[in-house]
Coordinates of N, CA, C and O in Angstrom, one line a residue:
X860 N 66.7 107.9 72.9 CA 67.6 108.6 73.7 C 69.0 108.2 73.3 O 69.3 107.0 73.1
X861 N 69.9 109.1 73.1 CA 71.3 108.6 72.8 C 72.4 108.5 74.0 O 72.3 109.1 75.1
X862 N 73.2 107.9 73.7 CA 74.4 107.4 74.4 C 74.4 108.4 75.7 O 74.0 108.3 76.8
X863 N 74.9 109.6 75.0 CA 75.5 110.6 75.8 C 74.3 111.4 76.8 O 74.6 112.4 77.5
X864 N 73.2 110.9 76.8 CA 72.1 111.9 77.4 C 71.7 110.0 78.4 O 71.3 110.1 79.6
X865 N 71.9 109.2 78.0 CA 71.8 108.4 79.3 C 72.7 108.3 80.5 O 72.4 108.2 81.7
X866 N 73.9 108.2 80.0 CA 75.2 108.8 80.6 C 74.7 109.7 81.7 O 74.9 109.3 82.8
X867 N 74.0 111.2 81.5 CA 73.9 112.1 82.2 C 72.6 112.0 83.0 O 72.3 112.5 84.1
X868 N 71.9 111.2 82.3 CA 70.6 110.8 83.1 C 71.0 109.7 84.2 O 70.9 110.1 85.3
X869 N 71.2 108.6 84.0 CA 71.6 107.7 84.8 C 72.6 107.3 85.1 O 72.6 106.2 85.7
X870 N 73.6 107.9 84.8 CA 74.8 107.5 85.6 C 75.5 108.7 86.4 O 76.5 108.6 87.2
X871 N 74.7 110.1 86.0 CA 75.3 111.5 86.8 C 76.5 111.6 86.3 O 77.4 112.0 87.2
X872 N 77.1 111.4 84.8 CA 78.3 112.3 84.5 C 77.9 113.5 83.7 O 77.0 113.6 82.9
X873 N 79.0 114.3 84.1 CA 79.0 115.6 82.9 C 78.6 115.9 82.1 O 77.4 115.6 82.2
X874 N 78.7 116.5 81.2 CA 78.3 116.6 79.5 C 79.5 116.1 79.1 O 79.6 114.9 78.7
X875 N 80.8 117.1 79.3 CA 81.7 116.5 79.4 C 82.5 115.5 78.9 O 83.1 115.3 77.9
X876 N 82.4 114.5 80.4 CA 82.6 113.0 80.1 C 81.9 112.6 79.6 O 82.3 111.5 79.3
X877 N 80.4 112.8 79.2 CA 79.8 111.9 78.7 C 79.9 111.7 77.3 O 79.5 110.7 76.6
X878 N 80.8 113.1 76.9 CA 81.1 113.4 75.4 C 82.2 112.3 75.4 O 82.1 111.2 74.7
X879 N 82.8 112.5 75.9 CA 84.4 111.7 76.5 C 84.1 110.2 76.1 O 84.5 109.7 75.1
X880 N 83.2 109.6 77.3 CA 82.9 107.8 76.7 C 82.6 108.2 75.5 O 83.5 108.2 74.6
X881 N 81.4 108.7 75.0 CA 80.5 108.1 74.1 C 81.8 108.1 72.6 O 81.7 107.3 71.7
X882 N 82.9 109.3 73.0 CA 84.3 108.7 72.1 C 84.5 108.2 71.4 O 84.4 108.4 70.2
X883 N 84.8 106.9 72.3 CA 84.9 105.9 72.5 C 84.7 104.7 71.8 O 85.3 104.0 71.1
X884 N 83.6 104.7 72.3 CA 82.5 103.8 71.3 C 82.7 103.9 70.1 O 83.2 105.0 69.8
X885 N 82.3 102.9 69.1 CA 82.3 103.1 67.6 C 80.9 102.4 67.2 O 80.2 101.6 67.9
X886 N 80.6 102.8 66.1 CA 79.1 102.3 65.6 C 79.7 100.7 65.4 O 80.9 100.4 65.7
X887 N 78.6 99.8 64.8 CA 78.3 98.8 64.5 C 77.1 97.9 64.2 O 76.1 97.9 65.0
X888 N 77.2 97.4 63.3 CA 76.2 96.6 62.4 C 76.2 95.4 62.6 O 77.1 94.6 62.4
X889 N 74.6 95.1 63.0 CA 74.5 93.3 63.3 C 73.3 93.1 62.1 O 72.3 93.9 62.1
X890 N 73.3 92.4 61.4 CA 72.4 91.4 61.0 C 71.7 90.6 61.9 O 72.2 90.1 62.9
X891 N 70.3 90.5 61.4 CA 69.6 89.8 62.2 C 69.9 88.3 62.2 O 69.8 87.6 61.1
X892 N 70.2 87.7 63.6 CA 70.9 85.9 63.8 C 72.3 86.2 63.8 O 73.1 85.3 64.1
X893 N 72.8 87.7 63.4 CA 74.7 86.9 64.5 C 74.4 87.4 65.7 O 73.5 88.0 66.3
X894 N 75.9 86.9 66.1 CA 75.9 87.0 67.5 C 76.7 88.1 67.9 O 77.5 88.6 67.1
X895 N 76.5 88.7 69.3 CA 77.2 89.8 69.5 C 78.0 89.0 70.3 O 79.1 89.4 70.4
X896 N 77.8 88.0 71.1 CA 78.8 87.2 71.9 C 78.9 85.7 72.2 O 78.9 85.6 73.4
X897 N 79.0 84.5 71.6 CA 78.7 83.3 72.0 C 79.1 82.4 73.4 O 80.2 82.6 73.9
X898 N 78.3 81.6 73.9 CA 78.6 81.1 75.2 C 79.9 80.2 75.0 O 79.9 79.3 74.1
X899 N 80.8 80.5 75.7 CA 81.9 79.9 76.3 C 83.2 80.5 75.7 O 84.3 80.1 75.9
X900 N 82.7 82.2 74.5 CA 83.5 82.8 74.0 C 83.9 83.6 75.2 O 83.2 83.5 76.3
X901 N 85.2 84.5 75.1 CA 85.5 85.6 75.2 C 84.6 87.4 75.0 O 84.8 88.1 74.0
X902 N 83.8 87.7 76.0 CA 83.4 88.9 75.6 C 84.5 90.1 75.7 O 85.0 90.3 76.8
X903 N 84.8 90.8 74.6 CA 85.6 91.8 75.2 C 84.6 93.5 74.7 O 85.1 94.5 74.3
X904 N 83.5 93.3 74.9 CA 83.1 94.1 74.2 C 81.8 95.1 75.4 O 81.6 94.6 76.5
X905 N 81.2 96.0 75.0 CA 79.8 96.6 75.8 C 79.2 97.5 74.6 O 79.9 98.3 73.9
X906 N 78.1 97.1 74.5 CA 77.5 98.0 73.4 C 76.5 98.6 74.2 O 76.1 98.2 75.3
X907 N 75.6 100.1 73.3 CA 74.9 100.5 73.6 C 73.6 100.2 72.6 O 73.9 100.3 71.4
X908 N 72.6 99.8 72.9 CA 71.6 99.4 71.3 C 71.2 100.8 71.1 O 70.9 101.3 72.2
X909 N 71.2 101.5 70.1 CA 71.1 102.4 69.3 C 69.6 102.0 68.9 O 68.6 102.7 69.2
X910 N 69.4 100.9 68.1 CA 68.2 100.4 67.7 C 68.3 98.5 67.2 O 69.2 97.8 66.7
X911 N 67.3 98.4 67.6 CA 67.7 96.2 67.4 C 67.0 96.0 69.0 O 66.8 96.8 69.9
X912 N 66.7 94.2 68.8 CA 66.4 93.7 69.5 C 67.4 92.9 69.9 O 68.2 92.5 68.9
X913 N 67.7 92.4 71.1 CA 68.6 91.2 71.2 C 68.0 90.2 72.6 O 67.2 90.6 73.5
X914 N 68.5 89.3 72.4 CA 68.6 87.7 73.3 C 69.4 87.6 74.2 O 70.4 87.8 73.5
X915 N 69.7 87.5 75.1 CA 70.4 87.0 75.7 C 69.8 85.7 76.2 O 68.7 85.8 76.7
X916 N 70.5 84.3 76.0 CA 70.5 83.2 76.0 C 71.1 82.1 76.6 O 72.2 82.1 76.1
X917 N 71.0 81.3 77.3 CA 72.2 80.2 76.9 C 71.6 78.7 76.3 O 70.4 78.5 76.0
X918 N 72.5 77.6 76.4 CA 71.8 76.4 75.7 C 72.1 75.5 77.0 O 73.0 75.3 77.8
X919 N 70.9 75.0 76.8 CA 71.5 73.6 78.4 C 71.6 72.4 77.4 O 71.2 72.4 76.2
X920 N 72.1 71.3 78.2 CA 72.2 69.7 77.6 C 70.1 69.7 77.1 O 69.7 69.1 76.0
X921 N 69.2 70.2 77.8 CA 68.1 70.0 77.6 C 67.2 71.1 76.8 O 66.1 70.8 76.3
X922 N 67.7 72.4 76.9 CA 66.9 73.2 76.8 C 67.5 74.2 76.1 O 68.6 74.1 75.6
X923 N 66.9 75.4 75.9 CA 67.6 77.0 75.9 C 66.6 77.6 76.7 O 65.4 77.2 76.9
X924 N 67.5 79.0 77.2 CA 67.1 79.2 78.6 C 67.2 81.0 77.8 O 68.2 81.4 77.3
X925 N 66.3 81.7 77.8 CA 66.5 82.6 77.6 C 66.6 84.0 79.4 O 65.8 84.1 80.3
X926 N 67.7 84.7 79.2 CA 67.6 85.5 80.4 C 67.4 86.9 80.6 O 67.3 87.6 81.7
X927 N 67.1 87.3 79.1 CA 67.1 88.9 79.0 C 66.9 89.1 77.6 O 67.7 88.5 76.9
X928 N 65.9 89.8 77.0 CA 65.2 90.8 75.9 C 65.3 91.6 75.9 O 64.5 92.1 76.8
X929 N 66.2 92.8 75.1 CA 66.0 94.2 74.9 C 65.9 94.9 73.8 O 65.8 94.2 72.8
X930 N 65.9 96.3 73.5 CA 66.5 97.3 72.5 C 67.2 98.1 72.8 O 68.3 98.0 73.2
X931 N 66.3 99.1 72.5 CA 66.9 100.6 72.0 C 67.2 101.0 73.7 O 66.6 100.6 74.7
X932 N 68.3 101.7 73.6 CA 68.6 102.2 74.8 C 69.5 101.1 76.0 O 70.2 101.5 76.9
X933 N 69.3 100.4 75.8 CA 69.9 99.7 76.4 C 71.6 99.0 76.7 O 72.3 99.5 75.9
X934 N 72.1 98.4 77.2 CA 73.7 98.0 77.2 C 73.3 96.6 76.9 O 72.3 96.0 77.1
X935 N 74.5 96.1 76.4 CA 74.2 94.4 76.1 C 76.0 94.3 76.1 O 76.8 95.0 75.5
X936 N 76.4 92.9 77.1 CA 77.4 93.1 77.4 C 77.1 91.6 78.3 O 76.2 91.4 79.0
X937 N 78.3 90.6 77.9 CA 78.1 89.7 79.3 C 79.1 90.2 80.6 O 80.2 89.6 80.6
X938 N 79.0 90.8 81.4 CA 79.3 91.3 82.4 C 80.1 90.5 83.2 O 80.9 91.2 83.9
X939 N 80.0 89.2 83.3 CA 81.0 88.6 84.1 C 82.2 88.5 83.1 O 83.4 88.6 83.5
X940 N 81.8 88.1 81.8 CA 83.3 87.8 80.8 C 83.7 88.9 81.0 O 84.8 89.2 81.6
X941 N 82.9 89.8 80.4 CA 83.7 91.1 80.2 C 84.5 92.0 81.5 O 85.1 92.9 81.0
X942 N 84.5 91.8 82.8 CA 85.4 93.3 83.8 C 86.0 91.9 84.5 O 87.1 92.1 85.0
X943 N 85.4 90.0 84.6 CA 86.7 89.2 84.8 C 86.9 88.2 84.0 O 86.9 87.0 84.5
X944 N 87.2 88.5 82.8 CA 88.2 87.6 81.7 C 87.4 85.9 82.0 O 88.2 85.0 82.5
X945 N 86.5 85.8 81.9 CA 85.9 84.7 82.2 C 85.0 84.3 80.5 O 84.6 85.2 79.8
X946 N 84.8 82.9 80.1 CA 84.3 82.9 79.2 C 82.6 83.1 79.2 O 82.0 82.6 80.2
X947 N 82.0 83.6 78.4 CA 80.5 83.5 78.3 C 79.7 82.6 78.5 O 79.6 81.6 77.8
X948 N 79.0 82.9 79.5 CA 78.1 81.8 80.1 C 76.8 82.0 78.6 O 76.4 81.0 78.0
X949 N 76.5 83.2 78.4 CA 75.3 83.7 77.7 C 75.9 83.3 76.2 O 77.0 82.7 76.2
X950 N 75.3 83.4 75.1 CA 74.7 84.0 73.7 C 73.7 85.2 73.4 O 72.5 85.3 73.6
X951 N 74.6 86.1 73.0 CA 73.9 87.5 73.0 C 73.6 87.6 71.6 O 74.6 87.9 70.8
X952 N 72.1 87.3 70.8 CA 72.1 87.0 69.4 C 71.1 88.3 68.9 O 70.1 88.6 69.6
X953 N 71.3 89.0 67.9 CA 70.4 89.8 67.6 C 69.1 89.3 66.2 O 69.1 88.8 65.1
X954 N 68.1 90.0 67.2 CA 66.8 89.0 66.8 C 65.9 89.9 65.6 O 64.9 89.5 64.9
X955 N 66.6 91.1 65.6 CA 66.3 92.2 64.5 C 67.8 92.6 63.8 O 68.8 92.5 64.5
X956 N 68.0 93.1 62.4 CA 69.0 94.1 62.2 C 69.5 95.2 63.4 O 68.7 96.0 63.9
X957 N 70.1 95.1 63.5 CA 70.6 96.2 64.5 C 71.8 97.4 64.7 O 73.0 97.0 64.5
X958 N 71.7 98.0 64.9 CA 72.8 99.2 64.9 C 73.4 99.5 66.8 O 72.7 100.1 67.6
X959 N 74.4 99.2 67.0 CA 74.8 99.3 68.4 C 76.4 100.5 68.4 O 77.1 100.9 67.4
X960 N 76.5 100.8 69.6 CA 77.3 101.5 70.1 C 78.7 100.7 70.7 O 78.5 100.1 71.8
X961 N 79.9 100.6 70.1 CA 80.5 99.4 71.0 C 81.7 100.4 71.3 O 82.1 101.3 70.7
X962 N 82.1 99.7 72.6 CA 83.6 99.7 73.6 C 84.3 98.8 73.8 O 84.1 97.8 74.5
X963 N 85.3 99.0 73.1 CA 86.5 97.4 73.5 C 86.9 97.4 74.3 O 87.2 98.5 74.6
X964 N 87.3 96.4 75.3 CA 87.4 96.1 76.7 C 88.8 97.2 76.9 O 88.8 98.0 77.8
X965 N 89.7 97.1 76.0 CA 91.2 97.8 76.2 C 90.9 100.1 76.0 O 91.7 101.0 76.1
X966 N 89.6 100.0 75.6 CA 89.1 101.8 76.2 C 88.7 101.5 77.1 O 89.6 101.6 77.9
X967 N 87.7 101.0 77.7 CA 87.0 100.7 79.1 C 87.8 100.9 80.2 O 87.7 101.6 81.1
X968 N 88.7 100.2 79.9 CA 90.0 99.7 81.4 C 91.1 101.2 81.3 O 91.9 101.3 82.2
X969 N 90.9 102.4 80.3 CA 91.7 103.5 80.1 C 91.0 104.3 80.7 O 91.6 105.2 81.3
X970 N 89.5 104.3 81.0 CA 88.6 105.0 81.4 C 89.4 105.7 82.9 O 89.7 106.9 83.0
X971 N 89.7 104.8 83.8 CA 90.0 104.5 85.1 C 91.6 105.9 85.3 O 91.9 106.7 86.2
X972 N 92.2 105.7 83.9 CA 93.6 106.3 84.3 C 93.0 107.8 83.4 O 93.6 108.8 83.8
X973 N 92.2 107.8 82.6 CA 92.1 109.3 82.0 C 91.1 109.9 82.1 O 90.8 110.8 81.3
X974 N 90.0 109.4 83.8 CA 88.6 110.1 83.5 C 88.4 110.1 84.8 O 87.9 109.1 85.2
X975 N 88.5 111.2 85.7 CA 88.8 110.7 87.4 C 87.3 110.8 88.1 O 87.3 110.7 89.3
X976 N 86.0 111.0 87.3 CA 85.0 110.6 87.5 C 84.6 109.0 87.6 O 83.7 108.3 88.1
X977 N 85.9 108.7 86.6 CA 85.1 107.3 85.9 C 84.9 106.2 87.5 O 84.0 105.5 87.2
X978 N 85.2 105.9 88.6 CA 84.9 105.2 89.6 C 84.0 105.1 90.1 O 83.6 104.1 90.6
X979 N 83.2 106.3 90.1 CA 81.8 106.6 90.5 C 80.8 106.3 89.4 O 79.7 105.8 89.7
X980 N 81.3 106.5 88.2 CA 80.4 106.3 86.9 C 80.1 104.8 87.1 O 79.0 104.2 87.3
X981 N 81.4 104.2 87.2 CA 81.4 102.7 87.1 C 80.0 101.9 88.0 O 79.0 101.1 87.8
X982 N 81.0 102.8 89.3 CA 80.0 102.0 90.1 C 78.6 102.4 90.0 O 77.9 101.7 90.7
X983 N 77.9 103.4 89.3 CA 76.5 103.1 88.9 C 75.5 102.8 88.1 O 74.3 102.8 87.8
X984 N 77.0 102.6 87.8 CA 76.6 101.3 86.0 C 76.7 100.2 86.4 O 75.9 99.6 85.6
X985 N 77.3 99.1 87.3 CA 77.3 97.6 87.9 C 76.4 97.9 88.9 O 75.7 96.8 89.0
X986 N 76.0 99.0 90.0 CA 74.5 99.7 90.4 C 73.2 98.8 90.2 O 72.4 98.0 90.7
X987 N 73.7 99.6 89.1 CA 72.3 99.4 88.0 C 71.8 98.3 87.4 O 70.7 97.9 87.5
X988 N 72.9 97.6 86.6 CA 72.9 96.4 86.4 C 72.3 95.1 87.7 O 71.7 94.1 87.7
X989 N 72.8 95.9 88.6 CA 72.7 94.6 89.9 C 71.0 94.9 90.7 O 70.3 94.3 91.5
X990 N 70.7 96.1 90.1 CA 69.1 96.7 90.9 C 68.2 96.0 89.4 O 67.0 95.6 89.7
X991 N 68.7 95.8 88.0 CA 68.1 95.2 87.6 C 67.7 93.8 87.5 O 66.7 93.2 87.0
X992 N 68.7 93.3 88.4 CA 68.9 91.7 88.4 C 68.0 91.5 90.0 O 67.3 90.6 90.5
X993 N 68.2 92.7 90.4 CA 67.7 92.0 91.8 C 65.9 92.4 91.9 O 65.3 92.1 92.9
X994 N 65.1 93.3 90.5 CA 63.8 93.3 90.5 C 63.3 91.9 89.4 O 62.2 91.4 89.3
X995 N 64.1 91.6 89.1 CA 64.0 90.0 88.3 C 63.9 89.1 89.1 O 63.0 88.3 88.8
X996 N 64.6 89.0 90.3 CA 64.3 88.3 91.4 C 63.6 87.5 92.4 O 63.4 86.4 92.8
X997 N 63.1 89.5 92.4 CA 62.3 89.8 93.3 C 60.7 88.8 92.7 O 60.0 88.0 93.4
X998 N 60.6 89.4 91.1 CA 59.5 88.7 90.6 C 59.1 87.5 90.7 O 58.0 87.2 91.0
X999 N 60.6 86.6 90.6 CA 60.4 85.6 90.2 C 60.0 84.8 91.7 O 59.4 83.7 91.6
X1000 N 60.1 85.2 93.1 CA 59.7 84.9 93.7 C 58.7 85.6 94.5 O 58.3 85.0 95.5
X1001 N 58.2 86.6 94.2 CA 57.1 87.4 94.5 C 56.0 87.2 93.8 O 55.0 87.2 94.4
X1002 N 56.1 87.0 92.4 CA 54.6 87.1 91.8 C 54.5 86.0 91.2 O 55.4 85.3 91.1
X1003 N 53.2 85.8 90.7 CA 52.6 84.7 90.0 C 53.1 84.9 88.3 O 53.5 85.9 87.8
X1004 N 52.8 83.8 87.8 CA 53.4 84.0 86.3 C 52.7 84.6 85.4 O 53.0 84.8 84.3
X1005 N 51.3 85.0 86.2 CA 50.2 85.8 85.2 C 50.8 87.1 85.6 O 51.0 87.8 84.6
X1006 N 51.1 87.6 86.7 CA 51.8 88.8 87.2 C 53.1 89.3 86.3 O 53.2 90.3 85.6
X1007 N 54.1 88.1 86.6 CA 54.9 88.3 85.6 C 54.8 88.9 84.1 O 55.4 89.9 83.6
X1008 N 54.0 88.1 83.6 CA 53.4 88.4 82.5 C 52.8 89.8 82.0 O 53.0 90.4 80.9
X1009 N 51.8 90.1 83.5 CA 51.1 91.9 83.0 C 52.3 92.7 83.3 O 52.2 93.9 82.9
X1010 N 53.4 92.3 83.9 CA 54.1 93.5 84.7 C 55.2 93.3 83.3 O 56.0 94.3 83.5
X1011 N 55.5 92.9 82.6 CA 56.5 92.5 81.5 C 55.8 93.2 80.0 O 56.3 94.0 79.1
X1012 N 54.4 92.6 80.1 CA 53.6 93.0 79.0 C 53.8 95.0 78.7 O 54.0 95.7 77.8
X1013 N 53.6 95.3 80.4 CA 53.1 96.6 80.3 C 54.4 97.5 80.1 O 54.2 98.7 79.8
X1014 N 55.7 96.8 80.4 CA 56.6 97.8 80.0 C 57.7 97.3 79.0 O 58.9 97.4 79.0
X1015 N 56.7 96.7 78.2 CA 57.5 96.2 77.0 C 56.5 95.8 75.9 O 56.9 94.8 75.2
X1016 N 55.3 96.3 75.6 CA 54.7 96.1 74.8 C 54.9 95.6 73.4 O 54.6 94.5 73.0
X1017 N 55.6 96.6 72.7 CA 56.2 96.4 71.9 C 57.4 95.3 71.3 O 58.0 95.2 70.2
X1018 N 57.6 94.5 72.3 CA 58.5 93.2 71.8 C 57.6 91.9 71.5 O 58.1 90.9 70.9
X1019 N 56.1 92.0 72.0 CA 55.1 91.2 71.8 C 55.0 90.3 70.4 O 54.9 89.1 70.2
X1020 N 55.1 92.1 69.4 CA 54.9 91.8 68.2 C 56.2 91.0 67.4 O 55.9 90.2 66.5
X1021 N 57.3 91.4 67.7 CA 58.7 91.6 67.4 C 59.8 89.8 67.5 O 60.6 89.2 66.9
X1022 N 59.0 89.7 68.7 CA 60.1 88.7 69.3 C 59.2 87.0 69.0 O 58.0 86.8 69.0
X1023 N 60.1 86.2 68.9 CA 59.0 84.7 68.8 C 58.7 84.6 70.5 O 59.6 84.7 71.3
X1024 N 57.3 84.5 71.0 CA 56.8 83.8 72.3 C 57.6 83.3 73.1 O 58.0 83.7 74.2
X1025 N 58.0 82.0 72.3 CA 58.9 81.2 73.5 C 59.9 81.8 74.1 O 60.2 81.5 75.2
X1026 N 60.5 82.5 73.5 CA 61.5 83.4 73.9 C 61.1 84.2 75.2 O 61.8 84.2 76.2
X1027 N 59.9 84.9 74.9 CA 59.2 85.8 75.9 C 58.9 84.9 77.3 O 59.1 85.3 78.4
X1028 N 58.3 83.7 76.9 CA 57.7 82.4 77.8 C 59.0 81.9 78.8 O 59.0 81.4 79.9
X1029 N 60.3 82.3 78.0 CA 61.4 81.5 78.6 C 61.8 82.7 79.7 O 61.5 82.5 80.9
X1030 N 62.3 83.8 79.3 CA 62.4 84.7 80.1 C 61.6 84.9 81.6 O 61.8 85.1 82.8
X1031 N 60.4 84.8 80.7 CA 59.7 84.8 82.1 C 59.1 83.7 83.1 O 58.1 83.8 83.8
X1032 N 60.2 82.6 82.8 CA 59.9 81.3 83.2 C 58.9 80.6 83.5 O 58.5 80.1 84.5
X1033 N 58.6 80.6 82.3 CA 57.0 79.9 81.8 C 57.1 78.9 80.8 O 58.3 78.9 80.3
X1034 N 56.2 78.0 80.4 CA 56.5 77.2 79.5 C 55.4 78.2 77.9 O 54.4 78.9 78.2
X1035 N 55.6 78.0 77.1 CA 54.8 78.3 76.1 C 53.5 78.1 76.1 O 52.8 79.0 75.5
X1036 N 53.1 77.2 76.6 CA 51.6 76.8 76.7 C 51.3 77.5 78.1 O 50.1 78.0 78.0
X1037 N 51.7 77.6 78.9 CA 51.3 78.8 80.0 C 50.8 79.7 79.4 O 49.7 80.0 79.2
X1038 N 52.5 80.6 79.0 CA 52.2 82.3 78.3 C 50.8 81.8 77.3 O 49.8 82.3 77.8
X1039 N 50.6 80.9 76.2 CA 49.3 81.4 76.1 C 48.0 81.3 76.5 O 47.0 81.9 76.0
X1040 N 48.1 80.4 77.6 CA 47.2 80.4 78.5 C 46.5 81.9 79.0 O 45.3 82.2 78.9
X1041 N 48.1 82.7 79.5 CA 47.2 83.5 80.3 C 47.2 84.7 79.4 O 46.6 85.7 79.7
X1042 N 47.7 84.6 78.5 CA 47.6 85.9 77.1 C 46.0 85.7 76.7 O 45.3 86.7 76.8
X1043 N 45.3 84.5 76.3 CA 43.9 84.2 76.1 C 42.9 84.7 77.1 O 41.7 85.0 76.7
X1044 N 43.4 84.8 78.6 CA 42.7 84.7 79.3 C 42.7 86.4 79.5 O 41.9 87.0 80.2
X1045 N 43.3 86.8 79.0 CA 43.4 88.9 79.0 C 43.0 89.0 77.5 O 42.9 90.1 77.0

């Protein structure tokens, strides 16, 4: 699905404006292992993945903590740096070659004075973002980690092959030897 047809799907703009952002955006090229944002950087950016996997991550004194896996279709963006000037809690690394859609914070913030939809768009784009954070939630204290696991497996199949485990294991806050616990046991 491209930029401009998610726009109209889930966020209810125009053709229009949707022509309008997608503008905006400019292509870009990640190699697989940089980063689209490092923790305690400056994000000024929001991409759309076109095609690529990415991480979102951070590093603790003990650990790395992974918080989010995606691709195609998707936004990758640390959201707090980026709408309040705050540094990156995350590492947003791409875990495949990738091709993204990017917005520099200084079009974003124009959106508001040259797009008199854009308030409503906004708000069902941070929406969205926040109905996704809050079925993450929901999981992590509603289901079991074999649950986790089928309900992750079944709408993400395809990262199975793609992504290293632990990564998958961390996300879904598991230890490695869990995930393959209950991968064996299916």
């Amino acid at each position: 699905m491209e930029l401009q047809h998610v726009l109209t799907d889930l966020f209810g703009t125009t053709l229009e404006d949707a022509k309008f952002i997608q503008s905006k955006f400019q292509i870009e090229y990640l190699n697989k292992g940089d980063f689209f944002v490092q923790q305690h950087k400056r994000c000024t950016k929001l991409s759309f993945i076109e095609n690529g996997i990415f991480r979102v991550f951070a590093e603790t004194a003990n650990k790395e903590i992974t918080q989010w896996i995606g691709g195609e279709n998707y936004f990758i963006t640390d959201l707090n740096s980026f709408l309040f000037d705050q540094p990156s809690r995350w590492n947003i690394r791409a875990l495949t070659d990738a091709k993204i859609l990017t917005l520099e914070l200084i079009d974003y913030r124009q959106f508001e004075q040259n797009l008199p939809s854009w308030n409503v768009v906004e708000k069902r784009f941070i929406a969205k973002c926040f109905s996704m954070l809050e079925d993450r939630i929901f999981s992590f204290i509603a289901l079991s980690a074999e649950e986790r696991y089928q309900h992750y497996f079944k709408t993400n199949k395809e990262l199975f092959n793609q992504v290293p485990l632990q990564y998958i294991a961390s996300m879904l806050g598991m230890t490695p030897e869990t995930l393959s616990r209950i991968r064996a046991k299916m």
